[in-house]
Amino acid sequence: MRRYNQGDLCPHCGLIIMMPTDLSNQCLGCGKEINQHQESDEDE
């Protein structure tokens, strides 16, 4: 799966992700979580 970062478009609503995803994994436009399942995959 793709990891979304600040400046990318939200995969749910299409708005630009304003906050760094390591600080806030929630879209400010739609309120849905971004990169939900990525953290467990990266730690392995």
PDB file of N, CA and C in Angstrom:
ATOM      1  N   MET A   1       0.834  -1.193   0.000  1.00  0.00           N
ATOM      2  CA  MET A   1       0.000   0.000   0.000  1.00  0.00           C
ATOM      3  C   MET A   1       0.874   1.250   0.000  1.00  0.00           C
ATOM      4  N   ARG A   2       0.342   2.304  -0.516  1.00  0.00           N
ATOM      5  CA  ARG A   2       1.059   3.570  -0.597  1.00  0.00           C
ATOM      6  C   ARG A   2       0.992   4.312   0.726  1.00  0.00           C
ATOM      7  N   ARG A   3       2.088   4.947   1.096  1.00  0.00           N
ATOM      8  CA  ARG A   3       2.122   5.774   2.296  1.00  0.00           C
ATOM      9  C   ARG A   3       1.913   7.223   1.870  1.00  0.00           C
ATOM     10  N   TYR A   4       0.901   7.861   2.423  1.00  0.00           N
ATOM     11  CA  TYR A   4       0.583   9.239   2.092  1.00  0.00           C
ATOM     12  C   TYR A   4       1.313  10.181   3.036  1.00  0.00           C
ATOM     13  N   ASN A   5       1.810  11.292   2.505  1.00  0.00           N
ATOM     14  CA  ASN A   5       2.557  12.275   3.272  1.00  0.00           C
ATOM     15  C   ASN A   5       1.931  13.653   3.117  1.00  0.00           C
ATOM     16  N   GLN A   6       2.459  14.616   3.855  1.00  0.00           N
ATOM     17  CA  GLN A   6       2.001  15.998   3.761  1.00  0.00           C
ATOM     18  C   GLN A   6       2.161  16.479   2.318  1.00  0.00           C
ATOM     19  N   GLY A   7       1.122  17.105   1.789  1.00  0.00           N
ATOM     20  CA  GLY A   7       1.144  17.601   0.423  1.00  0.00           C
ATOM     21  C   GLY A   7       0.477  16.668  -0.577  1.00  0.00           C
ATOM     22  N   ASP A   8       0.300  15.407  -0.211  1.00  0.00           N
ATOM     23  CA  ASP A   8      -0.414  14.462  -1.075  1.00  0.00           C
ATOM     24  C   ASP A   8      -1.914  14.711  -0.973  1.00  0.00           C
ATOM     25  N   LEU A   9      -2.662  14.123  -1.884  1.00  0.00           N
ATOM     26  CA  LEU A   9      -4.116  14.223  -1.836  1.00  0.00           C
ATOM     27  C   LEU A   9      -4.681  13.110  -0.966  1.00  0.00           C
ATOM     28  N   CYS A  10      -5.671  13.448  -0.154  1.00  0.00           N
ATOM     29  CA  CYS A  10      -6.339  12.465   0.699  1.00  0.00           C
ATOM     30  C   CYS A  10      -6.990  11.407  -0.189  1.00  0.00           C
ATOM     31  N   PRO A  11      -6.776  10.120   0.109  1.00  0.00           N
ATOM     32  CA  PRO A  11      -7.376   9.068  -0.715  1.00  0.00           C
ATOM     33  C   PRO A  11      -8.893   8.972  -0.543  1.00  0.00           C
ATOM     34  N   HIS A  12      -9.447   9.620   0.483  1.00  0.00           N
ATOM     35  CA  HIS A  12     -10.880   9.548   0.759  1.00  0.00           C
ATOM     36  C   HIS A  12     -11.649  10.717   0.144  1.00  0.00           C
ATOM     37  N   CYS A  13     -11.151  11.950   0.348  1.00  0.00           N
ATOM     38  CA  CYS A  13     -11.919  13.115  -0.105  1.00  0.00           C
ATOM     39  C   CYS A  13     -11.209  13.933  -1.185  1.00  0.00           C
ATOM     40  N   GLY A  14      -9.912  13.720  -1.398  1.00  0.00           N
ATOM     41  CA  GLY A  14      -9.190  14.414  -2.454  1.00  0.00           C
ATOM     42  C   GLY A  14      -8.591  15.748  -2.062  1.00  0.00           C
ATOM     43  N   LEU A  15      -8.750  16.176  -0.808  1.00  0.00           N
ATOM     44  CA  LEU A  15      -8.137  17.424  -0.365  1.00  0.00           C
ATOM     45  C   LEU A  15      -6.658  17.204  -0.052  1.00  0.00           C
ATOM     46  N   ILE A  16      -5.876  18.273  -0.087  1.00  0.00           N
ATOM     47  CA  ILE A  16      -4.452  18.176   0.210  1.00  0.00           C
ATOM     48  C   ILE A  16      -4.262  17.888   1.697  1.00  0.00           C
ATOM     49  N   ILE A  17      -3.386  16.946   2.019  1.00  0.00           N
ATOM     50  CA  ILE A  17      -3.067  16.617   3.409  1.00  0.00           C
ATOM     51  C   ILE A  17      -2.200  17.742   3.958  1.00  0.00           C
ATOM     52  N   MET A  18      -2.707  18.450   4.964  1.00  0.00           N
ATOM     53  CA  MET A  18      -2.038  19.645   5.471  1.00  0.00           C
ATOM     54  C   MET A  18      -1.032  19.354   6.584  1.00  0.00           C
ATOM     55  N   MET A  19      -1.346  18.415   7.470  1.00  0.00           N
ATOM     56  CA  MET A  19      -0.468  18.114   8.604  1.00  0.00           C
ATOM     57  C   MET A  19       0.465  16.956   8.247  1.00  0.00           C
ATOM     58  N   PRO A  20       1.700  16.960   8.778  1.00  0.00           N
ATOM     59  CA  PRO A  20       2.570  15.790   8.581  1.00  0.00           C
ATOM     60  C   PRO A  20       1.893  14.541   9.138  1.00  0.00           C
ATOM     61  N   THR A  21       1.908  13.465   8.386  1.00  0.00           N
ATOM     62  CA  THR A  21       1.163  12.269   8.785  1.00  0.00           C
ATOM     63  C   THR A  21       1.773  11.568   9.987  1.00  0.00           C
ATOM     64  N   ASP A  22       3.035  11.859  10.330  1.00  0.00           N
ATOM     65  CA  ASP A  22       3.597  11.261  11.538  1.00  0.00           C
ATOM     66  C   ASP A  22       3.122  11.983  12.797  1.00  0.00           C
ATOM     67  N   LEU A  23       2.624  13.215  12.657  1.00  0.00           N
ATOM     68  CA  LEU A  23       2.050  13.947  13.792  1.00  0.00           C
ATOM     69  C   LEU A  23       0.553  13.713  13.917  1.00  0.00           C
ATOM     70  N   SER A  24      -0.148  13.757  12.794  1.00  0.00           N
ATOM     71  CA  SER A  24      -1.597  13.555  12.790  1.00  0.00           C
ATOM     72  C   SER A  24      -1.954  12.705  11.578  1.00  0.00           C
ATOM     73  N   ASN A  25      -2.502  11.535  11.822  1.00  0.00           N
ATOM     74  CA  ASN A  25      -2.852  10.654  10.703  1.00  0.00           C
ATOM     75  C   ASN A  25      -4.312  10.814  10.305  1.00  0.00           C
ATOM     76  N   GLN A  26      -4.886  11.973  10.597  1.00  0.00           N
ATOM     77  CA  GLN A  26      -6.291  12.224  10.294  1.00  0.00           C
ATOM     78  C   GLN A  26      -6.395  13.393   9.315  1.00  0.00           C
ATOM     79  N   CYS A  27      -7.205  13.223   8.270  1.00  0.00           N
ATOM     80  CA  CYS A  27      -7.431  14.279   7.286  1.00  0.00           C
ATOM     81  C   CYS A  27      -8.235  15.406   7.926  1.00  0.00           C
ATOM     82  N   LEU A  28      -7.811  16.647   7.696  1.00  0.00           N
ATOM     83  CA  LEU A  28      -8.532  17.793   8.245  1.00  0.00           C
ATOM     84  C   LEU A  28      -9.815  18.070   7.476  1.00  0.00           C
ATOM     85  N   GLY A  29      -9.929  17.544   6.253  1.00  0.00           N
ATOM     86  CA  GLY A  29     -11.123  17.768   5.450  1.00  0.00           C
ATOM     87  C   GLY A  29     -12.258  16.821   5.790  1.00  0.00           C
ATOM     88  N   CYS A  30     -11.975  15.518   5.751  1.00  0.00           N
ATOM     89  CA  CYS A  30     -13.045  14.533   5.957  1.00  0.00           C
ATOM     90  C   CYS A  30     -12.981  13.856   7.322  1.00  0.00           C
ATOM     91  N   GLY A  31     -11.860  13.972   8.026  1.00  0.00           N
ATOM     92  CA  GLY A  31     -11.736  13.386   9.354  1.00  0.00           C
ATOM     93  C   GLY A  31     -11.374  11.914   9.368  1.00  0.00           C
ATOM     94  N   LYS A  32     -11.178  11.322   8.193  1.00  0.00           N
ATOM     95  CA  LYS A  32     -10.836   9.895   8.135  1.00  0.00           C
ATOM     96  C   LYS A  32      -9.334   9.710   8.332  1.00  0.00           C
ATOM     97  N   GLU A  33      -8.960   8.521   8.805  1.00  0.00           N
ATOM     98  CA  GLU A  33      -7.556   8.224   9.050  1.00  0.00           C
ATOM     99  C   GLU A  33      -6.819   7.956   7.740  1.00  0.00           C
ATOM    100  N   ILE A  34      -5.582   8.427   7.690  1.00  0.00           N
ATOM    101  CA  ILE A  34      -4.695   8.217   6.549  1.00  0.00           C
ATOM    102  C   ILE A  34      -3.583   7.281   7.022  1.00  0.00           C
ATOM    103  N   ASN A  35      -3.117   6.386   6.167  1.00  0.00           N
ATOM    104  CA  ASN A  35      -2.053   5.435   6.508  1.00  0.00           C
ATOM    105  C   ASN A  35      -2.435   4.573   7.702  1.00  0.00           C
ATOM    106  N   GLN A  36      -3.635   4.057   7.712  1.00  0.00           N
ATOM    107  CA  GLN A  36      -4.137   3.284   8.850  1.00  0.00           C
ATOM    108  C   GLN A  36      -3.282   2.072   9.177  1.00  0.00           C
ATOM    109  N   HIS A  37      -2.918   1.284   8.185  1.00  0.00           N
ATOM    110  CA  HIS A  37      -2.255   0.008   8.434  1.00  0.00           C
ATOM    111  C   HIS A  37      -0.774   0.040   8.088  1.00  0.00           C
ATOM    112  N   GLN A  38      -0.221   1.197   7.807  1.00  0.00           N
ATOM    113  CA  GLN A  38       1.165   1.288   7.388  1.00  0.00           C
ATOM    114  C   GLN A  38       2.153   1.121   8.535  1.00  0.00           C
ATOM    115  N   GLU A  39       1.832   1.583   9.728  1.00  0.00           N
ATOM    116  CA  GLU A  39       2.785   1.602  10.828  1.00  0.00           C
ATOM    117  C   GLU A  39       3.265   0.204  11.190  1.00  0.00           C
ATOM    118  N   SER A  40       2.377  -0.770  11.239  1.00  0.00           N
ATOM    119  CA  SER A  40       2.770  -2.132  11.596  1.00  0.00           C
ATOM    120  C   SER A  40       3.639  -2.760  10.506  1.00  0.00           C
ATOM    121  N   ASP A  41       3.431  -2.392   9.249  1.00  0.00           N
ATOM    122  CA  ASP A  41       4.221  -2.935   8.153  1.00  0.00           C
ATOM    123  C   ASP A  41       5.641  -2.382   8.152  1.00  0.00           C
ATOM    124  N   GLU A  42       5.823  -1.121   8.532  1.00  0.00           N
ATOM    125  CA  GLU A  42       7.132  -0.483   8.494  1.00  0.00           C
ATOM    126  C   GLU A  42       8.036  -0.947   9.620  1.00  0.00           C
ATOM    127  N   ASP A  43       7.490  -1.323  10.752  1.00  0.00           N
ATOM    128  CA  ASP A  43       8.290  -1.700  11.906  1.00  0.00           C
ATOM    129  C   ASP A  43       8.928  -3.079  11.760  1.00  0.00           C
ATOM    130  N   GLU A  44       8.448  -3.879  10.856  1.00  0.00           N
ATOM    131  CA  GLU A  44       8.964  -5.245  10.705  1.00  0.00           C
ATOM    132  C   GLU A  44      10.273  -5.278   9.966  1.00  0.00           C
TER     133      GLU A  44
END
